[in-house]
PDB file of C-alpha atoms in Angstrom:
ATOM      1  CA  UNK K   1       8.564  -7.610 -30.849  1.00 38.00           C
ATOM      2  CA  UNK K   2      11.278  -9.800 -29.378  1.00 44.00           C
ATOM      3  CA  UNK K   3      12.124  -9.748 -25.690  1.00 47.00           C
ATOM      4  CA  UNK K   4      15.489  -8.164 -26.496  1.00 55.00           C
ATOM      5  CA  UNK K   5      13.677  -5.105 -27.870  1.00 45.00           C
ATOM      6  CA  UNK K   6      11.388  -4.548 -24.888  1.00 70.00           C
ATOM      7  CA  UNK K   7      12.081  -1.419 -22.838  1.00 80.00           C
ATOM      8  CA  UNK K   8      11.537  -1.246 -19.099  1.00 88.00           C
ATOM      9  CA  UNK K   9       7.977  -1.409 -17.817  1.00 91.00           C
ATOM     10  CA  UNK K  10       6.176  -1.661 -14.500  1.00 92.00           C
ATOM     11  CA  UNK K  11       3.783  -4.310 -13.185  1.00 93.00           C
ATOM     12  CA  UNK K  12       2.055  -4.342  -9.797  1.00 95.00           C
ATOM     13  CA  UNK K  13       2.017  -7.832  -8.309  1.00 96.00           C
ATOM     14  CA  UNK K  14      -0.906  -8.866  -6.097  1.00 95.00           C
ATOM     15  CA  UNK K  15       0.238 -12.258  -4.783  1.00 95.00           C
ATOM     16  CA  UNK K  16      -2.542 -12.512  -2.180  1.00 94.00           C
ATOM     17  CA  UNK K  17      -5.294 -11.265  -4.496  1.00 91.00           C
ATOM     18  CA  UNK K  18      -8.050  -9.271  -2.748  1.00 90.00           C
ATOM     19  CA  UNK K  19      -7.607 -10.735   0.755  1.00 92.00           C
ATOM     20  CA  UNK K  20      -7.099  -8.234   3.556  1.00 93.00           C
ATOM     21  CA  UNK K  21      -7.195  -8.209   7.347  1.00 94.00           C
ATOM     22  CA  UNK K  22      -9.023  -4.873   7.383  1.00 95.00           C
ATOM     23  CA  UNK K  23     -12.548  -4.086   6.234  1.00 94.00           C
ATOM     24  CA  UNK K  24     -12.318  -0.468   5.128  1.00 93.00           C
ATOM     25  CA  UNK K  25     -15.714   0.936   4.214  1.00 92.00           C
ATOM     26  CA  UNK K  26     -14.486   2.463   0.978  1.00 91.00           C
ATOM     27  CA  UNK K  27     -12.386  -0.482  -0.267  1.00 89.00           C
ATOM     28  CA  UNK K  28     -13.516  -1.494  -3.755  1.00 83.00           C
ATOM     29  CA  UNK K  29     -11.067  -4.377  -3.946  1.00 79.00           C
ATOM     30  CA  UNK K  30     -12.482  -6.702  -1.292  1.00 79.00           C
ATOM     31  CA  UNK K  31     -15.470  -7.408  -3.529  1.00 79.00           C
ATOM     32  CA  UNK K  32     -13.133  -8.984  -6.098  1.00 78.00           C
ATOM     33  CA  UNK K  33     -13.400 -12.218  -4.107  1.00 77.00           C
ATOM     34  CA  UNK K  34     -16.857 -12.629  -5.636  1.00 78.00           C
ATOM     35  CA  UNK K  35     -15.295 -12.983  -9.088  1.00 80.00           C
ATOM     36  CA  UNK K  36     -13.903 -16.379  -8.044  1.00 79.00           C
ATOM     37  CA  UNK K  37     -16.662 -18.291  -6.210  1.00 81.00           C
ATOM     38  CA  UNK K  38     -15.402 -21.252  -4.236  1.00 78.00           C
ATOM     39  CA  UNK K  39     -11.775 -20.178  -4.302  1.00 73.00           C
ATOM     40  CA  UNK K  40      -9.963 -21.060  -1.065  1.00 78.00           C
ATOM     41  CA  UNK K  41      -6.251 -20.480  -1.581  1.00 85.00           C
ATOM     42  CA  UNK K  42      -5.519 -17.009  -2.914  1.00 88.00           C
ATOM     43  CA  UNK K  43      -1.758 -16.919  -2.620  1.00 92.00           C
ATOM     44  CA  UNK K  44       0.368 -16.954  -5.742  1.00 94.00           C
ATOM     45  CA  UNK K  45       1.744 -20.496  -5.925  1.00 95.00           C
ATOM     46  CA  UNK K  46       5.512 -21.110  -5.619  1.00 96.00           C
ATOM     47  CA  UNK K  47       5.653 -22.168  -9.265  1.00 97.00           C
ATOM     48  CA  UNK K  48       3.843 -19.073 -10.519  1.00 97.00           C
ATOM     49  CA  UNK K  49       5.858 -16.811  -8.213  1.00 98.00           C
ATOM     50  CA  UNK K  50       9.149 -18.118  -9.574  1.00 98.00           C
ATOM     51  CA  UNK K  51       7.948 -17.877 -13.165  1.00 98.00           C
ATOM     52  CA  UNK K  52       6.677 -14.336 -12.618  1.00 98.00           C
ATOM     53  CA  UNK K  53       9.942 -13.115 -11.102  1.00 98.00           C
ATOM     54  CA  UNK K  54      12.104 -14.815 -13.732  1.00 97.00           C
ATOM     55  CA  UNK K  55      10.059 -13.585 -16.695  1.00 96.00           C
ATOM     56  CA  UNK K  56       9.636 -10.080 -15.296  1.00 96.00           C
ATOM     57  CA  UNK K  57      13.402  -9.691 -15.011  1.00 96.00           C
ATOM     58  CA  UNK K  58      14.346 -11.459 -18.236  1.00 95.00           C
ATOM     59  CA  UNK K  59      11.873  -9.513 -20.383  1.00 94.00           C
ATOM     60  CA  UNK K  60      13.306  -6.080 -19.532  1.00 93.00           C
ATOM     61  CA  UNK K  61      16.506  -4.803 -21.069  1.00 91.00           C
ATOM     62  CA  UNK K  62      17.210  -2.147 -18.467  1.00 94.00           C
ATOM     63  CA  UNK K  63      19.759  -1.934 -15.655  1.00 94.00           C
ATOM     64  CA  UNK K  64      17.205  -1.676 -12.814  1.00 95.00           C
ATOM     65  CA  UNK K  65      14.080  -3.792 -12.316  1.00 96.00           C
ATOM     66  CA  UNK K  66      11.390  -2.466  -9.963  1.00 97.00           C
ATOM     67  CA  UNK K  67       8.925  -4.830  -8.291  1.00 98.00           C
ATOM     68  CA  UNK K  68       5.801  -3.569  -6.547  1.00 98.00           C
ATOM     69  CA  UNK K  69       3.827  -5.781  -4.168  1.00 98.00           C
ATOM     70  CA  UNK K  70       0.259  -5.006  -3.134  1.00 95.00           C
ATOM     71  CA  UNK K  71      -2.934  -6.798  -2.208  1.00 88.00           C
ATOM     72  CA  UNK K  72      -5.258  -7.009  -0.533  1.00 90.00           C
ATOM     73  CA  UNK K  73      -2.686  -7.008   2.219  1.00 96.00           C
ATOM     74  CA  UNK K  74       0.661  -8.608   1.249  1.00 97.00           C
ATOM     75  CA  UNK K  75       1.799  -9.163   4.848  1.00 98.00           C
ATOM     76  CA  UNK K  76      -0.873 -11.889   5.089  1.00 97.00           C
ATOM     77  CA  UNK K  77       1.538 -14.061   3.092  1.00 97.00           C
ATOM     78  CA  UNK K  78       4.059 -14.039   5.942  1.00 97.00           C
ATOM     79  CA  UNK K  79       7.734 -13.082   6.165  1.00 98.00           C
ATOM     80  CA  UNK K  80       8.987 -16.391   4.737  1.00 98.00           C
ATOM     81  CA  UNK K  81       7.063 -15.808   1.514  1.00 98.00           C
ATOM     82  CA  UNK K  82       8.955 -12.598   0.891  1.00 98.00           C
ATOM     83  CA  UNK K  83      12.245 -14.135   1.938  1.00 98.00           C
ATOM     84  CA  UNK K  84      11.591 -16.488  -0.970  1.00 98.00           C
ATOM     85  CA  UNK K  85      10.801 -13.506  -3.203  1.00 98.00           C
ATOM     86  CA  UNK K  86      14.194 -11.990  -2.429  1.00 98.00           C
ATOM     87  CA  UNK K  87      15.977 -15.320  -2.998  1.00 98.00           C
ATOM     88  CA  UNK K  88      14.360 -15.706  -6.420  1.00 98.00           C
ATOM     89  CA  UNK K  89      15.154 -12.134  -7.386  1.00 98.00           C
ATOM     90  CA  UNK K  90      18.821 -12.703  -6.578  1.00 98.00           C
ATOM     91  CA  UNK K  91      18.845 -15.972  -8.510  1.00 98.00           C
ATOM     92  CA  UNK K  92      17.495 -14.408 -11.692  1.00 98.00           C
ATOM     93  CA  UNK K  93      18.938 -10.884 -11.379  1.00 97.00           C
ATOM     94  CA  UNK K  94      21.651 -11.529 -13.988  1.00 94.00           C
ATOM     95  CA  UNK K  95      23.609  -8.474 -12.928  1.00 96.00           C
ATOM     96  CA  UNK K  96      20.573  -6.162 -12.827  1.00 96.00           C
ATOM     97  CA  UNK K  97      19.683  -4.002  -9.839  1.00 97.00           C
ATOM     98  CA  UNK K  98      16.475  -5.201  -8.164  1.00 98.00           C
ATOM     99  CA  UNK K  99      14.289  -2.861  -6.110  1.00 97.00           C
ATOM    100  CA  UNK K 100      11.053  -3.541  -4.239  1.00 98.00           C
ATOM    101  CA  UNK K 101       8.096  -1.395  -3.194  1.00 97.00           C
ATOM    102  CA  UNK K 102       5.574  -2.778  -0.728  1.00 96.00           C
ATOM    103  CA  UNK K 103       2.145  -1.336   0.091  1.00 97.00           C
ATOM    104  CA  UNK K 104       0.726  -2.258   3.497  1.00 98.00           C
ATOM    105  CA  UNK K 105      -1.787  -1.199   6.114  1.00 98.00           C
ATOM    106  CA  UNK K 106       0.954  -1.842   8.692  1.00 98.00           C
ATOM    107  CA  UNK K 107      -1.179  -3.859  11.099  1.00 98.00           C
ATOM    108  CA  UNK K 108       0.856  -7.087  10.921  1.00 98.00           C
ATOM    109  CA  UNK K 109       4.328  -5.554  10.850  1.00 98.00           C
ATOM    110  CA  UNK K 110       6.724  -6.865  13.501  1.00 98.00           C
ATOM    111  CA  UNK K 111      10.483  -7.029  14.022  1.00 98.00           C
ATOM    112  CA  UNK K 112      10.872  -9.932  11.600  1.00 98.00           C
ATOM    113  CA  UNK K 113       9.244  -7.869   8.914  1.00 98.00           C
ATOM    114  CA  UNK K 114      11.338  -4.865   9.864  1.00 98.00           C
ATOM    115  CA  UNK K 115      14.557  -6.843   9.538  1.00 98.00           C
ATOM    116  CA  UNK K 116      13.607  -8.257   6.136  1.00 98.00           C
ATOM    117  CA  UNK K 117      12.417  -4.941   4.716  1.00 98.00           C
ATOM    118  CA  UNK K 118      15.461  -3.052   5.969  1.00 98.00           C
ATOM    119  CA  UNK K 119      18.043  -5.637   4.905  1.00 98.00           C
ATOM    120  CA  UNK K 120      16.661  -5.690   1.359  1.00 98.00           C
ATOM    121  CA  UNK K 121      15.924  -1.975   1.112  1.00 97.00           C
ATOM    122  CA  UNK K 122      12.215  -2.260   0.451  1.00 98.00           C
ATOM    123  CA  UNK K 123      10.366   1.028   0.031  1.00 98.00           C
ATOM    124  CA  UNK K 124       7.202   0.707   2.118  1.00 98.00           C
ATOM    125  CA  UNK K 125       3.994   2.583   1.406  1.00 98.00           C
ATOM    126  CA  UNK K 126       1.956   2.870   4.600  1.00 98.00           C
ATOM    127  CA  UNK K 127      -1.790   3.454   4.316  1.00 98.00           C
ATOM    128  CA  UNK K 128      -2.976   5.971   6.894  1.00 98.00           C
ATOM    129  CA  UNK K 129      -5.777   8.519   6.638  1.00 98.00           C
ATOM    130  CA  UNK K 130      -4.764  10.996   9.331  1.00 98.00           C
ATOM    131  CA  UNK K 131      -4.978  11.123  13.148  1.00 98.00           C
ATOM    132  CA  UNK K 132      -7.058   8.521  14.970  1.00 98.00           C
ATOM    133  CA  UNK K 133     -10.473  10.165  14.788  1.00 98.00           C
ATOM    134  CA  UNK K 134     -10.160  10.598  11.016  1.00 98.00           C
ATOM    135  CA  UNK K 135      -8.308   7.383  10.195  1.00 98.00           C
ATOM    136  CA  UNK K 136     -10.754   5.217  12.141  1.00 98.00           C
ATOM    137  CA  UNK K 137     -13.808   6.717  10.469  1.00 97.00           C
ATOM    138  CA  UNK K 138     -13.555   4.194   7.637  1.00 96.00           C
ATOM    139  CA  UNK K 139     -10.434   2.076   8.240  1.00 97.00           C
ATOM    140  CA  UNK K 140     -11.599  -0.672  10.596  1.00 96.00           C
ATOM    141  CA  UNK K 141     -10.832  -4.354  11.063  1.00 95.00           C
ATOM    142  CA  UNK K 142     -13.106  -7.318  10.290  1.00 93.00           C
ATOM    143  CA  UNK K 143     -14.836  -6.822  13.625  1.00 95.00           C
ATOM    144  CA  UNK K 144     -15.497  -3.154  12.936  1.00 95.00           C
ATOM    145  CA  UNK K 145     -12.888  -2.053  15.485  1.00 97.00           C
ATOM    146  CA  UNK K 146     -10.491   0.871  14.936  1.00 97.00           C
ATOM    147  CA  UNK K 147      -7.130   0.149  13.316  1.00 98.00           C
ATOM    148  CA  UNK K 148      -5.207   3.376  14.018  1.00 98.00           C
ATOM    149  CA  UNK K 149      -3.154   2.236  17.007  1.00 98.00           C
ATOM    150  CA  UNK K 150      -2.166  -1.004  15.258  1.00 98.00           C
ATOM    151  CA  UNK K 151      -1.010   0.982  12.243  1.00 98.00           C
ATOM    152  CA  UNK K 152       1.040   3.243  14.480  1.00 98.00           C
ATOM    153  CA  UNK K 153       2.725   0.202  16.037  1.00 98.00           C
ATOM    154  CA  UNK K 154       3.602  -0.895  12.528  1.00 98.00           C
ATOM    155  CA  UNK K 155       5.040   2.536  11.796  1.00 98.00           C
ATOM    156  CA  UNK K 156       7.243   2.291  14.878  1.00 98.00           C
ATOM    157  CA  UNK K 157       8.583  -1.008  13.520  1.00 98.00           C
ATOM    158  CA  UNK K 158       9.545   0.706  10.272  1.00 98.00           C
ATOM    159  CA  UNK K 159      11.261   3.543  12.111  1.00 98.00           C
ATOM    160  CA  UNK K 160      13.068   1.227  14.509  1.00 98.00           C
ATOM    161  CA  UNK K 161      14.586  -0.707  11.631  1.00 98.00           C
ATOM    162  CA  UNK K 162      15.145   2.412   9.532  1.00 98.00           C
ATOM    163  CA  UNK K 163      12.956   1.196   6.688  1.00 98.00           C
ATOM    164  CA  UNK K 164      12.304   3.867   4.092  1.00 98.00           C
ATOM    165  CA  UNK K 165       8.592   4.634   3.955  1.00 98.00           C
ATOM    166  CA  UNK K 166       6.054   7.002   2.486  1.00 97.00           C
ATOM    167  CA  UNK K 167       2.371   7.444   3.265  1.00 98.00           C
ATOM    168  CA  UNK K 168      -0.775   6.930   1.215  1.00 98.00           C
ATOM    169  CA  UNK K 169      -3.844   8.820   2.416  1.00 98.00           C
ATOM    170  CA  UNK K 170      -7.302   8.270   0.984  1.00 98.00           C
ATOM    171  CA  UNK K 171      -9.139  11.591   0.945  1.00 98.00           C
ATOM    172  CA  UNK K 172     -12.747  10.898   1.873  1.00 97.00           C
ATOM    173  CA  UNK K 173     -15.793  12.823   2.997  1.00 96.00           C
ATOM    174  CA  UNK K 174     -14.582  12.907   6.617  1.00 97.00           C
ATOM    175  CA  UNK K 175     -10.914  13.881   6.434  1.00 98.00           C
ATOM    176  CA  UNK K 176     -11.313  16.177   3.402  1.00 98.00           C
ATOM    177  CA  UNK K 177     -12.690  18.821   5.746  1.00 97.00           C
ATOM    178  CA  UNK K 178      -9.521  18.804   7.853  1.00 98.00           C
ATOM    179  CA  UNK K 179      -6.588  19.410   5.487  1.00 98.00           C
ATOM    180  CA  UNK K 180      -4.296  21.052   8.025  1.00 98.00           C
ATOM    181  CA  UNK K 181      -4.975  18.430  10.659  1.00 98.00           C
ATOM    182  CA  UNK K 182      -4.158  15.645   8.187  1.00 98.00           C
ATOM    183  CA  UNK K 183      -1.086  17.357   6.745  1.00 98.00           C
ATOM    184  CA  UNK K 184       0.396  18.321  10.103  1.00 98.00           C
ATOM    185  CA  UNK K 185      -0.205  14.812  11.416  1.00 98.00           C
ATOM    186  CA  UNK K 186       1.656  13.298   8.455  1.00 98.00           C
ATOM    187  CA  UNK K 187       4.554  15.647   9.131  1.00 97.00           C
ATOM    188  CA  UNK K 188       4.545  14.662  12.796  1.00 98.00           C
ATOM    189  CA  UNK K 189       4.950  10.985  11.929  1.00 98.00           C
ATOM    190  CA  UNK K 190       7.885  11.985   9.691  1.00 97.00           C
ATOM    191  CA  UNK K 191       6.373  11.153   6.331  1.00 97.00           C
ATOM    192  CA  UNK K 192       8.566  12.821   3.721  1.00 94.00           C
ATOM    193  CA  UNK K 193       6.663  11.610   0.662  1.00 96.00           C
ATOM    194  CA  UNK K 194       2.899  12.067   0.904  1.00 97.00           C
ATOM    195  CA  UNK K 195       0.312  10.717  -1.512  1.00 97.00           C
ATOM    196  CA  UNK K 196      -3.343  11.730  -1.587  1.00 98.00           C
ATOM    197  CA  UNK K 197      -5.989   9.680  -3.423  1.00 96.00           C
ATOM    198  CA  UNK K 198      -9.617  10.879  -3.590  1.00 97.00           C
ATOM    199  CA  UNK K 199     -12.267   8.221  -3.070  1.00 95.00           C
ATOM    200  CA  UNK K 200     -15.256   8.615  -5.396  1.00 93.00           C
ATOM    201  CA  UNK K 201     -17.637   5.690  -5.627  1.00 89.00           C
ATOM    202  CA  UNK K 202     -21.178   5.152  -6.837  1.00 85.00           C
ATOM    203  CA  UNK K 203     -23.562   2.684  -5.220  1.00 80.00           C
ATOM    204  CA  UNK K 204     -25.004   0.197  -7.687  1.00 72.00           C
ATOM    205  CA  UNK K 205     -27.599   0.090  -9.144  1.00 75.00           C
ATOM    206  CA  UNK K 206     -28.852   3.534  -8.103  1.00 78.00           C
ATOM    207  CA  UNK K 207     -25.800   5.468  -9.239  1.00 79.00           C
ATOM    208  CA  UNK K 208     -25.884   7.538  -6.038  1.00 88.00           C
ATOM    209  CA  UNK K 209     -22.579   8.585  -4.547  1.00 88.00           C
ATOM    210  CA  UNK K 210     -21.376   6.442  -1.661  1.00 90.00           C
ATOM    211  CA  UNK K 211     -21.475   8.015   1.778  1.00 93.00           C
ATOM    212  CA  UNK K 212     -17.680   8.142   2.000  1.00 95.00           C
ATOM    213  CA  UNK K 213     -17.123   9.764  -1.412  1.00 95.00           C
ATOM    214  CA  UNK K 214     -15.385  13.131  -1.298  1.00 96.00           C
ATOM    215  CA  UNK K 215     -17.293  15.946  -3.048  1.00 95.00           C
ATOM    216  CA  UNK K 216     -15.303  17.721  -5.745  1.00 95.00           C
ATOM    217  CA  UNK K 217     -15.399  21.039  -3.892  1.00 97.00           C
ATOM    218  CA  UNK K 218     -14.141  19.454  -0.684  1.00 97.00           C
ATOM    219  CA  UNK K 219     -11.277  17.717  -2.473  1.00 98.00           C
ATOM    220  CA  UNK K 220     -10.253  20.972  -4.121  1.00 98.00           C
ATOM    221  CA  UNK K 221     -10.379  22.810  -0.802  1.00 98.00           C
ATOM    222  CA  UNK K 222      -8.366  20.025   0.825  1.00 98.00           C
ATOM    223  CA  UNK K 223      -5.583  20.268  -1.761  1.00 98.00           C
ATOM    224  CA  UNK K 224      -5.509  24.063  -1.556  1.00 98.00           C
ATOM    225  CA  UNK K 225      -5.379  23.941   2.229  1.00 98.00           C
ATOM    226  CA  UNK K 226      -2.459  21.533   2.182  1.00 98.00           C
ATOM    227  CA  UNK K 227      -0.666  23.516  -0.527  1.00 98.00           C
ATOM    228  CA  UNK K 228      -1.030  26.846   1.268  1.00 97.00           C
ATOM    229  CA  UNK K 229       0.424  25.360   4.446  1.00 97.00           C
ATOM    230  CA  UNK K 230       3.237  23.661   2.559  1.00 96.00           C
ATOM    231  CA  UNK K 231       4.281  26.653   0.488  1.00 97.00           C
ATOM    232  CA  UNK K 232       4.266  29.017   3.469  1.00 96.00           C
ATOM    233  CA  UNK K 233       5.762  26.787   6.125  1.00 93.00           C
ATOM    234  CA  UNK K 234       7.726  23.990   4.451  1.00 92.00           C
TER     235      UNK K 234
END
């Protein structure tokens, strides 16, 4: 198939690989570092970044090209890295509309980030698992300290700069038992698009379920609790 015949498609870019500034108990991705022993520099090189952006745009014969940036934690690359991303996208756009989605834990967001994300209309996905006592159950930093208040500071940055955002909530053994508390909290922080992902993980080599895994019954009850509240109130 020639490039001219290719329809639109979607790729998730992970330009910082598995590196993250948090150490969430349930994160399966941090272990990916072990696949590359001795590796020191995880960032996508300038040459590869430019080639990726150019080829991703050129290979799609559609009017709008959607980039998604994840990690690890993409903010570890710094604001200047994504200024370069935007510059390259404009260089190779060739009349196409370019959009960006950006998944972050929010901890490193500041006004520089807010300005960049707002000016270039990035859609930001913010990872947050509910109010502090539920969020901090598993989402901690490298020192094992809670991350909730840092995430909330990041959220205030997004709001201050009027960056469009949605929320991504991992449903785990702890917060699954509090559907209304989680849902009402997400409404309070003005999340208009809410995503729920159940965490189910086995511990090798025993095959036992990890402590943070959500039981099937609890996940079902969580979704029903949220739905009942939504359909009656919202």
